[in-house]
Coordinates of C-alpha atoms in Angstrom, one line a residue:
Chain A
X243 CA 0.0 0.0 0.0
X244 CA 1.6 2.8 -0.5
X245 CA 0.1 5.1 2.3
X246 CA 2.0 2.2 4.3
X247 CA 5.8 3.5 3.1
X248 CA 5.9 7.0 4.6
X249 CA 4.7 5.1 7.9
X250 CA 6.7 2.5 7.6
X251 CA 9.8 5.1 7.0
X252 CA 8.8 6.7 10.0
X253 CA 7.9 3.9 12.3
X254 CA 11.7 2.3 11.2
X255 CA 12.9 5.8 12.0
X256 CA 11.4 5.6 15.8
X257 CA 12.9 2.1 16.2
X258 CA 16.2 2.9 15.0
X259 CA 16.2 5.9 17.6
X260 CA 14.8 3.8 20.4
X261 CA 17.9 1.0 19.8
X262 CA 20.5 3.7 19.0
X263 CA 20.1 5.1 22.6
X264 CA 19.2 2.2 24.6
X265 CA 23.0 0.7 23.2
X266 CA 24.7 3.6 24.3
X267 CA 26.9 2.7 27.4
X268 CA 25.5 3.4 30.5
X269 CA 22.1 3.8 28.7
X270 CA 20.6 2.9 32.4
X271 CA 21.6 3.2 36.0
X272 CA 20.0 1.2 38.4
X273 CA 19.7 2.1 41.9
X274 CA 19.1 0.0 44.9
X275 CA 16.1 -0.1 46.6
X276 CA 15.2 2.7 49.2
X277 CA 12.8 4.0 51.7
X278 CA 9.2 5.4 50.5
X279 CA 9.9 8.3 53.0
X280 CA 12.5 9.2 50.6
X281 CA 9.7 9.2 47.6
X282 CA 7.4 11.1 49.9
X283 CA 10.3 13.9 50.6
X284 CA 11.2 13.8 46.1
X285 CA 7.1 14.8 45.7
X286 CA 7.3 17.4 48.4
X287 CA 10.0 18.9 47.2
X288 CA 8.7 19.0 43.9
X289 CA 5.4 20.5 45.0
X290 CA 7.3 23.4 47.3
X291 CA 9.5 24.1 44.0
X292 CA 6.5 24.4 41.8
X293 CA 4.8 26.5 44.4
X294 CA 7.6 28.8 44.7
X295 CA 8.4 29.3 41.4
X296 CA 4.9 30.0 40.5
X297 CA 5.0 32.7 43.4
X298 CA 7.8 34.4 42.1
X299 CA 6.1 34.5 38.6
X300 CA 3.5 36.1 40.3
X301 CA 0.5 33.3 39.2
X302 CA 1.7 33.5 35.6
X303 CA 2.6 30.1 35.4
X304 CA -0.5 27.6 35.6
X305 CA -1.9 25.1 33.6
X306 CA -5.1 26.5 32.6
X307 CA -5.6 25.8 28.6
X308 CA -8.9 26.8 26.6
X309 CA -10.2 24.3 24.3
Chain B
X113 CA -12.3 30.3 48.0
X114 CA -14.4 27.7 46.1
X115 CA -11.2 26.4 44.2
X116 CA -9.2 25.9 47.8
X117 CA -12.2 24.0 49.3
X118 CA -12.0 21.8 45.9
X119 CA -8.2 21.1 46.2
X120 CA -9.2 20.1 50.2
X121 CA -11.5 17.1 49.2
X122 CA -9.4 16.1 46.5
X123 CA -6.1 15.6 48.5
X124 CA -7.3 14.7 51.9
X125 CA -10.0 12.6 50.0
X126 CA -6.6 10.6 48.3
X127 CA -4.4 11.0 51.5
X128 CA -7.5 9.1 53.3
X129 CA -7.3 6.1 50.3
X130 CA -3.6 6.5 50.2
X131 CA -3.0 5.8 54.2
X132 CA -5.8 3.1 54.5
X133 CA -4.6 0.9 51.5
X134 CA -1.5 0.2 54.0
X135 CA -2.7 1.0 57.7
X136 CA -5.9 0.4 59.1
X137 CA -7.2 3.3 60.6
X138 CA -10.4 2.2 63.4
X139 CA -13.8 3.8 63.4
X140 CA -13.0 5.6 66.5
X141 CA -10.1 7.3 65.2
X142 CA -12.7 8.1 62.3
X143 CA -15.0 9.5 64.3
X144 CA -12.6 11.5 66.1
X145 CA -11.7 13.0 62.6
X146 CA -14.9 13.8 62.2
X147 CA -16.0 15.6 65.9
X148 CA -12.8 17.6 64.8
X149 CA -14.6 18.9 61.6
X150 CA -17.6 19.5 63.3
X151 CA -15.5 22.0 66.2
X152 CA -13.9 23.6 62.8
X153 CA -17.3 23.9 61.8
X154 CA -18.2 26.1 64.8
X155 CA -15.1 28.2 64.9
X156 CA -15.8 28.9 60.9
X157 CA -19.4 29.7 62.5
X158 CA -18.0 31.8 65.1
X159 CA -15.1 33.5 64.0
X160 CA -15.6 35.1 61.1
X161 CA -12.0 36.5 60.2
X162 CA -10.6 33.3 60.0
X163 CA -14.0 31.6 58.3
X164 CA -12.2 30.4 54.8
X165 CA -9.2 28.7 56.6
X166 CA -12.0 26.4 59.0
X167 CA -14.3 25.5 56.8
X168 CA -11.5 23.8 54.6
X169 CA -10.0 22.1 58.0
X170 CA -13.6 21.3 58.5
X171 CA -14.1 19.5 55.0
X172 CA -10.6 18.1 54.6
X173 CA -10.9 16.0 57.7
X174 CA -14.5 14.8 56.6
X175 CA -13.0 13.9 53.2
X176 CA -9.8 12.2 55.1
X177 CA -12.5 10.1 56.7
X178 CA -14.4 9.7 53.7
X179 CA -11.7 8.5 51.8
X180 CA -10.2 6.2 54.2
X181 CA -13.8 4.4 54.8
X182 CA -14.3 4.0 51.1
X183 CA -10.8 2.4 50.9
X184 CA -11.8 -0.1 54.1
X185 CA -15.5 -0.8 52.4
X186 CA -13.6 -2.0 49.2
X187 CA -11.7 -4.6 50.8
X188 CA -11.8 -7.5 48.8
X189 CA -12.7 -11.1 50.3
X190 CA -12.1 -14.6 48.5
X191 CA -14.7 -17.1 48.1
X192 CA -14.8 -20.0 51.1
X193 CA -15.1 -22.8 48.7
X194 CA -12.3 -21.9 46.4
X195 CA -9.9 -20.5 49.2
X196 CA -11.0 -24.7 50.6
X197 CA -9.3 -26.0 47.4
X198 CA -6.2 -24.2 47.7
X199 CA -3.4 -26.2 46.4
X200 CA -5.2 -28.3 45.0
X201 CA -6.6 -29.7 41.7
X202 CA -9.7 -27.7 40.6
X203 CA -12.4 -27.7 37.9
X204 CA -14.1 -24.6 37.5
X205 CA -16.3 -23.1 35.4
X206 CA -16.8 -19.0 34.1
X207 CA -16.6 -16.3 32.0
X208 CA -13.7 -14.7 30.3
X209 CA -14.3 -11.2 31.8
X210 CA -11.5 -9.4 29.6
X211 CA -9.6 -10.2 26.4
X212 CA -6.9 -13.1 26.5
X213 CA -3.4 -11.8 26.7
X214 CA -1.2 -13.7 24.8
X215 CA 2.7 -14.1 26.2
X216 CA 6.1 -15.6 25.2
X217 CA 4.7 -18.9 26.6
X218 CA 1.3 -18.7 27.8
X219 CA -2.1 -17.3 27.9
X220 CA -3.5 -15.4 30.7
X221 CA -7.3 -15.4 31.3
X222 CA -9.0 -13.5 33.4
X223 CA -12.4 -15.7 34.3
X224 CA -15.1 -14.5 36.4
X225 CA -15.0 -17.8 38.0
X226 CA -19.3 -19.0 38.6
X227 CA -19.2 -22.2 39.7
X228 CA -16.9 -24.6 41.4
X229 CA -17.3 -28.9 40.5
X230 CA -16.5 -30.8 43.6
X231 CA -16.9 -34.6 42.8
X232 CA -19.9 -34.8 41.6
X233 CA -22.0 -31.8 43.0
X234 CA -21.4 -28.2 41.7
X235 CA -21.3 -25.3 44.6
X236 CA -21.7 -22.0 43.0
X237 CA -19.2 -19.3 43.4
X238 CA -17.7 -16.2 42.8
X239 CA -14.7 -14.5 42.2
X240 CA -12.0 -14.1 39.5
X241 CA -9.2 -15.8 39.2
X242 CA -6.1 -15.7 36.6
X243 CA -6.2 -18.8 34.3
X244 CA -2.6 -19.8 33.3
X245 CA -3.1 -21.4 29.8
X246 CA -1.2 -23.2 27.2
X247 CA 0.2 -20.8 24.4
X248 CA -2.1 -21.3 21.6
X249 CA -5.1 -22.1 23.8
X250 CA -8.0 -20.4 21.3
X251 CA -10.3 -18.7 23.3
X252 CA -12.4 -15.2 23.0
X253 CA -13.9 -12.4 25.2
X254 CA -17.1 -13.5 26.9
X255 CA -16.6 -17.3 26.3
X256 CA -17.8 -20.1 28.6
X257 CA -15.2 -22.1 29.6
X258 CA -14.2 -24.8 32.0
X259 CA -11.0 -24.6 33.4
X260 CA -9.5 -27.7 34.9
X261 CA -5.7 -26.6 36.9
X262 CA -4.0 -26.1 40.2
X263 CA -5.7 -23.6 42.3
X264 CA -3.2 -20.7 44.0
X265 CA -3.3 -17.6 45.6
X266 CA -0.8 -15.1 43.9
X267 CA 2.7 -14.2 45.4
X268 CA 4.6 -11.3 45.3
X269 CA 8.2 -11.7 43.8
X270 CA 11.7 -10.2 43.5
X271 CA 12.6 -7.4 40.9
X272 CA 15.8 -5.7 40.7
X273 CA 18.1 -4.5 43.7
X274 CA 16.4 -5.6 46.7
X275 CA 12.7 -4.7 45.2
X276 CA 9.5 -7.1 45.5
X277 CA 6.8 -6.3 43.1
X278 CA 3.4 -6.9 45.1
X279 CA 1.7 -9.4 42.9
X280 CA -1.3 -9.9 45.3
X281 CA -2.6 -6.7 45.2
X282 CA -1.6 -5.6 41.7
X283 CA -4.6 -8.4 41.0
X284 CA -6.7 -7.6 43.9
X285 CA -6.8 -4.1 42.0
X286 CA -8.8 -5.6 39.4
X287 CA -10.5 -7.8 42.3
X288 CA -8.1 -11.2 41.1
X289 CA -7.2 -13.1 43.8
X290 CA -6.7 -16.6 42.7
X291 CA -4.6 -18.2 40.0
X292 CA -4.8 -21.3 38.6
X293 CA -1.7 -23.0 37.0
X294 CA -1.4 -25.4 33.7
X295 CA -4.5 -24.4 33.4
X296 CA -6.6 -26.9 30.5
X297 CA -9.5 -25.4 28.7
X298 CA -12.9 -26.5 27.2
X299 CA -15.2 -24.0 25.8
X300 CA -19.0 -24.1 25.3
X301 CA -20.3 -22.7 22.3
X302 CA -21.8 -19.8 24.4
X303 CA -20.5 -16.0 24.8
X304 CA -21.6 -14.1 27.4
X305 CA -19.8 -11.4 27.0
X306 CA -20.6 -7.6 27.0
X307 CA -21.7 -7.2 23.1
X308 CA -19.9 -3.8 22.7
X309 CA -17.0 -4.6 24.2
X310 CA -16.9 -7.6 22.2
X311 CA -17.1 -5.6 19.0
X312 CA -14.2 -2.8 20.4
X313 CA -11.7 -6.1 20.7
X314 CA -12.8 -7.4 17.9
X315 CA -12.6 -4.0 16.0
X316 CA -9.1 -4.0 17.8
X317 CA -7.8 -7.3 16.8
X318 CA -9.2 -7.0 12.7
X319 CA -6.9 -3.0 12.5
X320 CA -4.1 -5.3 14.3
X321 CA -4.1 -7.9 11.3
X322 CA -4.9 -5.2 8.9
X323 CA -1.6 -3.4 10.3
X324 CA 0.2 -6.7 9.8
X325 CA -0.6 -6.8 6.5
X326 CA 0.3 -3.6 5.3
X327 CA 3.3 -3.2 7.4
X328 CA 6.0 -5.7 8.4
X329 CA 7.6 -6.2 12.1
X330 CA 8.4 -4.6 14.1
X331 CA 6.6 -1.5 12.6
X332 CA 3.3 -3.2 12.6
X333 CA 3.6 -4.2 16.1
X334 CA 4.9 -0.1 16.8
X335 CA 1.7 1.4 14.7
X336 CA -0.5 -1.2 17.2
X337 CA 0.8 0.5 20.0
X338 CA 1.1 3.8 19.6
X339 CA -2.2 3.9 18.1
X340 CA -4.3 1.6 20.1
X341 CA -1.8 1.0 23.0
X342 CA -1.6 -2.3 22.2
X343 CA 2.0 -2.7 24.1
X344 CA 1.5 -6.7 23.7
X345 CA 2.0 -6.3 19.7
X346 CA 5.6 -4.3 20.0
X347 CA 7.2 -8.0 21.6
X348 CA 9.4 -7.9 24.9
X349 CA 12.2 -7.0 23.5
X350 CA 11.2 -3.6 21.8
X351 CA 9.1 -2.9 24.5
X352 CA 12.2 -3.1 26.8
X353 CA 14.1 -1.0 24.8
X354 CA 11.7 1.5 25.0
X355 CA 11.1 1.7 28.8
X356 CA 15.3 2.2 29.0
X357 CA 15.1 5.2 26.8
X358 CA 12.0 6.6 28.6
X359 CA 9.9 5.8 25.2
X360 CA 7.5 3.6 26.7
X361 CA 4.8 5.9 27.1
X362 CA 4.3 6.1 23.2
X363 CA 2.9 2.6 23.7
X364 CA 0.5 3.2 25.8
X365 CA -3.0 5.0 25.2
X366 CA -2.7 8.4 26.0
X367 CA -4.5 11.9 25.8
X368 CA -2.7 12.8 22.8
X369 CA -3.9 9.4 21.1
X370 CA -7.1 10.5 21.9
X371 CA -6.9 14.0 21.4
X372 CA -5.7 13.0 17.7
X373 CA -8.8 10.9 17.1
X374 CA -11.6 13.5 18.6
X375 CA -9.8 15.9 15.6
X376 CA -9.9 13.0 13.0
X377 CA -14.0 12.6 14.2
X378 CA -14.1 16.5 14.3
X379 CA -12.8 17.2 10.6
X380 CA -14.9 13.7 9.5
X381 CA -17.8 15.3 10.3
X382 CA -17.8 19.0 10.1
X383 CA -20.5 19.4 8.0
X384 CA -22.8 18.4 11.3
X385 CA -24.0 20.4 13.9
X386 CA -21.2 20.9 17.0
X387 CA -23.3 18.5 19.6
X388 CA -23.4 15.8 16.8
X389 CA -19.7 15.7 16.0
X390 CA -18.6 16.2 19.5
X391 CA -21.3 13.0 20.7
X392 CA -19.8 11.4 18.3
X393 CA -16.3 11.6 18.9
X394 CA -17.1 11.1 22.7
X395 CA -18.0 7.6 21.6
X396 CA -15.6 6.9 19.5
X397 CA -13.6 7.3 22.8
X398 CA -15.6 5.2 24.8
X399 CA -14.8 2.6 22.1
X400 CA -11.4 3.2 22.2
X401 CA -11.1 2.9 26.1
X402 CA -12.8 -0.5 25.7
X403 CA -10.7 -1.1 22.9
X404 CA -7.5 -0.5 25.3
X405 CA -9.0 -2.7 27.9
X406 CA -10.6 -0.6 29.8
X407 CA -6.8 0.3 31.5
X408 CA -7.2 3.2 34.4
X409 CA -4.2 5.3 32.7
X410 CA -7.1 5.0 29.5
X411 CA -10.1 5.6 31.2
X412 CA -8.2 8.8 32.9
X413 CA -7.0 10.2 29.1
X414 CA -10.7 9.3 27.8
X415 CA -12.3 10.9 30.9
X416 CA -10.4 14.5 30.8
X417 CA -10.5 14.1 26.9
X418 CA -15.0 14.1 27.3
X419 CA -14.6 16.7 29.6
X420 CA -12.2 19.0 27.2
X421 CA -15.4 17.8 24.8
X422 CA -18.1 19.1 26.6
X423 CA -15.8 22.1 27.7
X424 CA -15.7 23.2 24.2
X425 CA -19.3 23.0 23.0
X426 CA -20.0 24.5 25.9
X427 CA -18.1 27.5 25.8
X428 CA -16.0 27.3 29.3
X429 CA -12.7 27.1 30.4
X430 CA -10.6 24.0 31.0
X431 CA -8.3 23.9 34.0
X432 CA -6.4 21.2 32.7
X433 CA -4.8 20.4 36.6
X434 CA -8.5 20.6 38.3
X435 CA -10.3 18.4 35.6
X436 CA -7.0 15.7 36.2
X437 CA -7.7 16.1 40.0
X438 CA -11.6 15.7 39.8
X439 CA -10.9 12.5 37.7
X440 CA -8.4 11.0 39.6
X441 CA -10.2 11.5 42.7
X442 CA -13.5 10.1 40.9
X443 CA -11.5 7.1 39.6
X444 CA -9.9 6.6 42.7
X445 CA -13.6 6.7 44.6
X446 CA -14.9 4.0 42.2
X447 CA -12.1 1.8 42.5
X448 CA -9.6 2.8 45.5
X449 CA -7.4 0.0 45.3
X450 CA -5.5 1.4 42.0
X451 CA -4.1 4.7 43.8
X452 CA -1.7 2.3 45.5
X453 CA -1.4 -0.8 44.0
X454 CA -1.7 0.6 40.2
X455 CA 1.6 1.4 38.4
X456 CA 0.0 2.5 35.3
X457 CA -2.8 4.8 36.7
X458 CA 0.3 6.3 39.3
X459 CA 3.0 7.2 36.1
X460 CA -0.4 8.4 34.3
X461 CA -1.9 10.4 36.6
X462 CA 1.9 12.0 37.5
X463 CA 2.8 12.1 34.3
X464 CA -0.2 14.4 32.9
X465 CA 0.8 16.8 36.3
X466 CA 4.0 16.8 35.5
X467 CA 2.9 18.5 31.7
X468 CA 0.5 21.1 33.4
X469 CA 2.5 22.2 35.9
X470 CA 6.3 21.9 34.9
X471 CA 5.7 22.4 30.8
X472 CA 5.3 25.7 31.3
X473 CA 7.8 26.0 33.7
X474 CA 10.1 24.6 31.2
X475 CA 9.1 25.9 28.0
X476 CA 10.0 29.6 29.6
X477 CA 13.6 28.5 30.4
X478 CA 14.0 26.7 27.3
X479 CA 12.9 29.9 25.4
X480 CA 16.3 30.3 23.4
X481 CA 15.3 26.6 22.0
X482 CA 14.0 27.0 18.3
X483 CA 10.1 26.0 17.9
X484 CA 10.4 24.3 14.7
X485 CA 9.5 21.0 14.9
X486 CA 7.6 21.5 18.0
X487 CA 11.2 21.2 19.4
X488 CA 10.8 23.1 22.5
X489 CA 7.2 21.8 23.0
X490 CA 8.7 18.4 23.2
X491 CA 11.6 18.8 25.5
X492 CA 9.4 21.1 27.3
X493 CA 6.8 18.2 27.9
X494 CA 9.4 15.6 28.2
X495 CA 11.5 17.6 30.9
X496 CA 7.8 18.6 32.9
X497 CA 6.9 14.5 32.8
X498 CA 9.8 12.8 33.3
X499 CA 10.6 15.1 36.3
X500 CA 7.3 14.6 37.8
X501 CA 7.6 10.5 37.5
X502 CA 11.1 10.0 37.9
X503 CA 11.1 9.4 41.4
X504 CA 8.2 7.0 41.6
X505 CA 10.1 5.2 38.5
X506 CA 13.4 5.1 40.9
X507 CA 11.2 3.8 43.5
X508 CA 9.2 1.2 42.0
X509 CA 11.9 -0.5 39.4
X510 CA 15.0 1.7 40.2
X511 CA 15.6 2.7 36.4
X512 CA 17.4 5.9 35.4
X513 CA 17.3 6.6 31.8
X514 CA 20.2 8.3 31.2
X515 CA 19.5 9.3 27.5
X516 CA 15.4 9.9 27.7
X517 CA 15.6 13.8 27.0
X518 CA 17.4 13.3 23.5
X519 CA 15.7 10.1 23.1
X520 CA 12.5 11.7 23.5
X521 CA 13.6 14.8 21.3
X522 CA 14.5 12.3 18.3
X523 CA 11.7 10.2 18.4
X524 CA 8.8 12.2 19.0
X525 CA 8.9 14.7 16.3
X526 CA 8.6 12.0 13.6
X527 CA 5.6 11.4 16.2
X528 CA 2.9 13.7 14.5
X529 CA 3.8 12.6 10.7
X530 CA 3.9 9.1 11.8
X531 CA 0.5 9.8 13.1
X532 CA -1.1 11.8 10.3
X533 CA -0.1 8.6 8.1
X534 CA -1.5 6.3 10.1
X535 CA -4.5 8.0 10.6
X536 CA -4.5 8.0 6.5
X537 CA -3.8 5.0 6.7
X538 CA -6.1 3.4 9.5
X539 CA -9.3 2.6 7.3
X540 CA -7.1 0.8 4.8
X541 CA -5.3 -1.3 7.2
X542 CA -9.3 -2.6 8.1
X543 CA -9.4 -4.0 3.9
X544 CA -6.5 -6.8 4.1
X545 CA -8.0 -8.3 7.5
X546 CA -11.5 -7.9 5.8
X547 CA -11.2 -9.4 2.6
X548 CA -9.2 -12.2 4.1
X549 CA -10.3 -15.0 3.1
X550 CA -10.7 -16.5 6.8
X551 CA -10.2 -20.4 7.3
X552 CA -12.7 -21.6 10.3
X553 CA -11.1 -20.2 13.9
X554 CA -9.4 -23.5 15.1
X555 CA -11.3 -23.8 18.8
X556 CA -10.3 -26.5 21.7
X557 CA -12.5 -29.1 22.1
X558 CA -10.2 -31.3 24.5
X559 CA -8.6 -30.7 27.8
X560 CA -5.4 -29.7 26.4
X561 CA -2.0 -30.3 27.9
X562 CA -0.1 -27.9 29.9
X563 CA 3.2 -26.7 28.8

């Protein structure tokens, strides 16, 4: 079919990307396991960044989107 | 002040779910909770400087309560007669509640187990239970079957570095609590299955051979996924590949799946009125969630995709991070058990927070990087998600894709072209499966042998 061929291109073209970079060396680090207080902390953190920065930005940033 | 009162039930509502899926909280404690609202009540009565401040105490403790009684009330409890025949030899007989997932060397059936043969009386039960079946044991949604195996309760095993994946109540999620091993099948003639969800698999599976026909492997496979996150039809192997690169979540259906179909619907039909095209498309999603499974990070995509639907015809605003909160929390009150025992609706839930509140955030600091492309879209997006589910990824399988930002970059802007083709390309890949000439579907009529 020849719709199929520009997909196909472009499929092959994710693929190839995908196995390029998961054959790089240290493609992945694996950590050992740890404490889910330390998960808990990471999220806090996150939200208390988030909250600051959108503070200091005065409200502009926000995820409001009109459809 | 509205807004503020909203955020209040949905995180103490989740905090409640989140603290009784692990510790059991008594009714007194409950209780307690609860004559504590009631004083914040007063004092939001009685002083009214600080009124905003106790009426959300007042209604995050309720919801705390609330949530953590909905979690208790959903606990799930086995059947007596099949948690009897534990370990041992069992004939049972059910329904296949979802569609068979084929593996490297097995099928897994999920059966929604009715009754139980015991010598030569039959006790009724139920529950549902994970049918371990040969590889190329032919068997369809909504079949009766009788299922003739070992009878277990599931265990939780060892992953990587000191982790344990909990088994048990990844199933219980989905209210599995048995399994039953080497597992021999013997269908009835009769399906008893849910019609429409019958037709999305069946929908599903013809675009899946029609995508084998026109395209070879693994692209086929790749299409399947991405399209109609069919992460089965990639193989193992790809599928590995993708997770170390931080690719995986093309596989999987997402918001921008659907979002690309409700604008395929939309330009389909734009010859009808608004509320036409629009109900139309918000079936066509429906059909796609069943089509996916019915899969909570789905049924969260489709959900906040209908309510971007009816935000639209009707003319309001979408606050992309409310509506994700209002469905979570709804999902989560339907079926608490997937806010801690549900990998997929966790990553989907984060990920989607991470691209309304981080994006943004991104997106301004990245402002030097060129739009062409969509380039600073995508490693805005990619920077908001992957911070935002990184450390539940570290905690759950303790990965760290080293390479996912330029992965990402690479891969995703062939993404939307790859699409559009498909999209092209979707109605034909229906004709080769179609026109087919199909040889009679070869069904087991024996017990078969377990491999």
């Amino acid at each position: 079919m020849p719709l199929a061929a520009p997909a196909y291109a472009l499929l092959g073209y994710i693929i190839i990307v995908a196995k390029f970079f998961a054959a790089l060396p240290f493609a992945t680090l694996t950590l050992p396991a740890f404490n889910a207080l330390w998960l808990a902390l990471a999220y806090a953190l996150l939200f208390v960044g988030y909250a600051y920065i959108k503070k200091s930005d005065g409200g502009a940033v926000n995820g409001t989107a009109t459809l | 002040m509205p807004v503020k009162i909203l955020w209040s039930v949905i995180f103490s509502f989740l905090a409640g779910v989140l603290l009784s899926s692990f510790v059991f909280l008594p009714p007194a404690f409950l209780a307690f909770l609860g004559v504590l609202a009631a004083v914040a009540t007063f004092f939001a009565w009685s002083e009214p400087m600080k009124r905003d401040a106790f009426i959300v105490v007042a209604v995050a403790l309720v919801s705390f309560s609330l949530g953590s009684m909905r979690m208790q009330t959903a606990s799930r409890v086995g059947d007596p007669h099949l948690t009897a025949q534990i370990d041992k030899t069992v004939t049972i007989q059910g329904v296949v509640s979802e569609e068979p997932d084929a593996r490297e060397t097995s099928v897994r059936l999920t059966i929604d187990a009715r009754s139980l043969q015991s010598g030569s009386s039959t006790v009724p039960v139920a529950a549902r239970v994970i049918a371990i079946a040969p590889l190329h044991t032919e068997t369809r949604y909504g079949d009766l079957v009788t299922v003739k195996g070992k009878l277990g309760l599931p265990e939780a095993f060892d992953t990587v570095e000191g982790r344990q994946f909990d088994y048990p109540n990844y199933l219980a999620k989905d209210g599995i609590l048995y399994l039953v091993s080497y597992a021999q099948i013997k269908e009835s003639r009769e399906n008893r299955g849910n019609p429409i969800k019958a037709t999305a698999i069946r929908v599903k599976r013809l675009y899946l051979d029609g995508l084998g026909a026109v395209l070879p492997e693994p692209e086929a496979g790749l299409a399947g996924g991405i399209t109609v996150g069919d992460k089965r039809s990639v193989g193992g192997e790809l599928t590995t590949t993708f997770q170390n690169v931080s690719l995986v979540h093309m596989l999987v259906l997402s918001g921008y799946n659907i979002t690309v179909v409700i604008n395929a619907i939309s330009t389909l039909f734009k010859m009808f009125a608004q509320s036409v095209r629009f109900g139309i498309a918000g079936a066509v999603v429906v059909f796609f969630i069943l089509m996916a499974g019915g899969a909570a990070s789905a049924v969260r995509a489709g959900a906040m995709s209908m309510i971007a639907i009816f935000a639209r015809v009707t003319h309001r605003q979408y606050f992309a991070e409310r509506i994700l909160g209002v469905v979570s929390a709804s999902m989560v009150a339907w079926n608490p058990w997937i806010l801690a025992f549900d990998p997929g609706f966790q990553l989907s839930a984060l990920a989607t927070l991470g691209l309304v509140l981080f994006t943004p955030i991104f997106a301004r600091w990245f402002a030097r990087v060129p739009e062409k492309f969509g380039m600073r879209e995508i490693i805005s997006s990619t920077c908001g998600t992957q911070l935002m589910v990184l450390p539940l990824l570290l905690y759950q399988n303790g990965t760290l894709s080293i390479y996912a930002l330029p992965a990402n970059l690479f891969a995703l802007v062939a993404v939307p072209y790859a699409m559009s083709f498909r999209s092209s390309q979707r109605s034909s890949a229906f004709l080769p499966a179609a026109l087919r000439c199909r040889s009679p579907r070869p069904r087991m009529r024996f017990w078969g042998t377990s491999s």
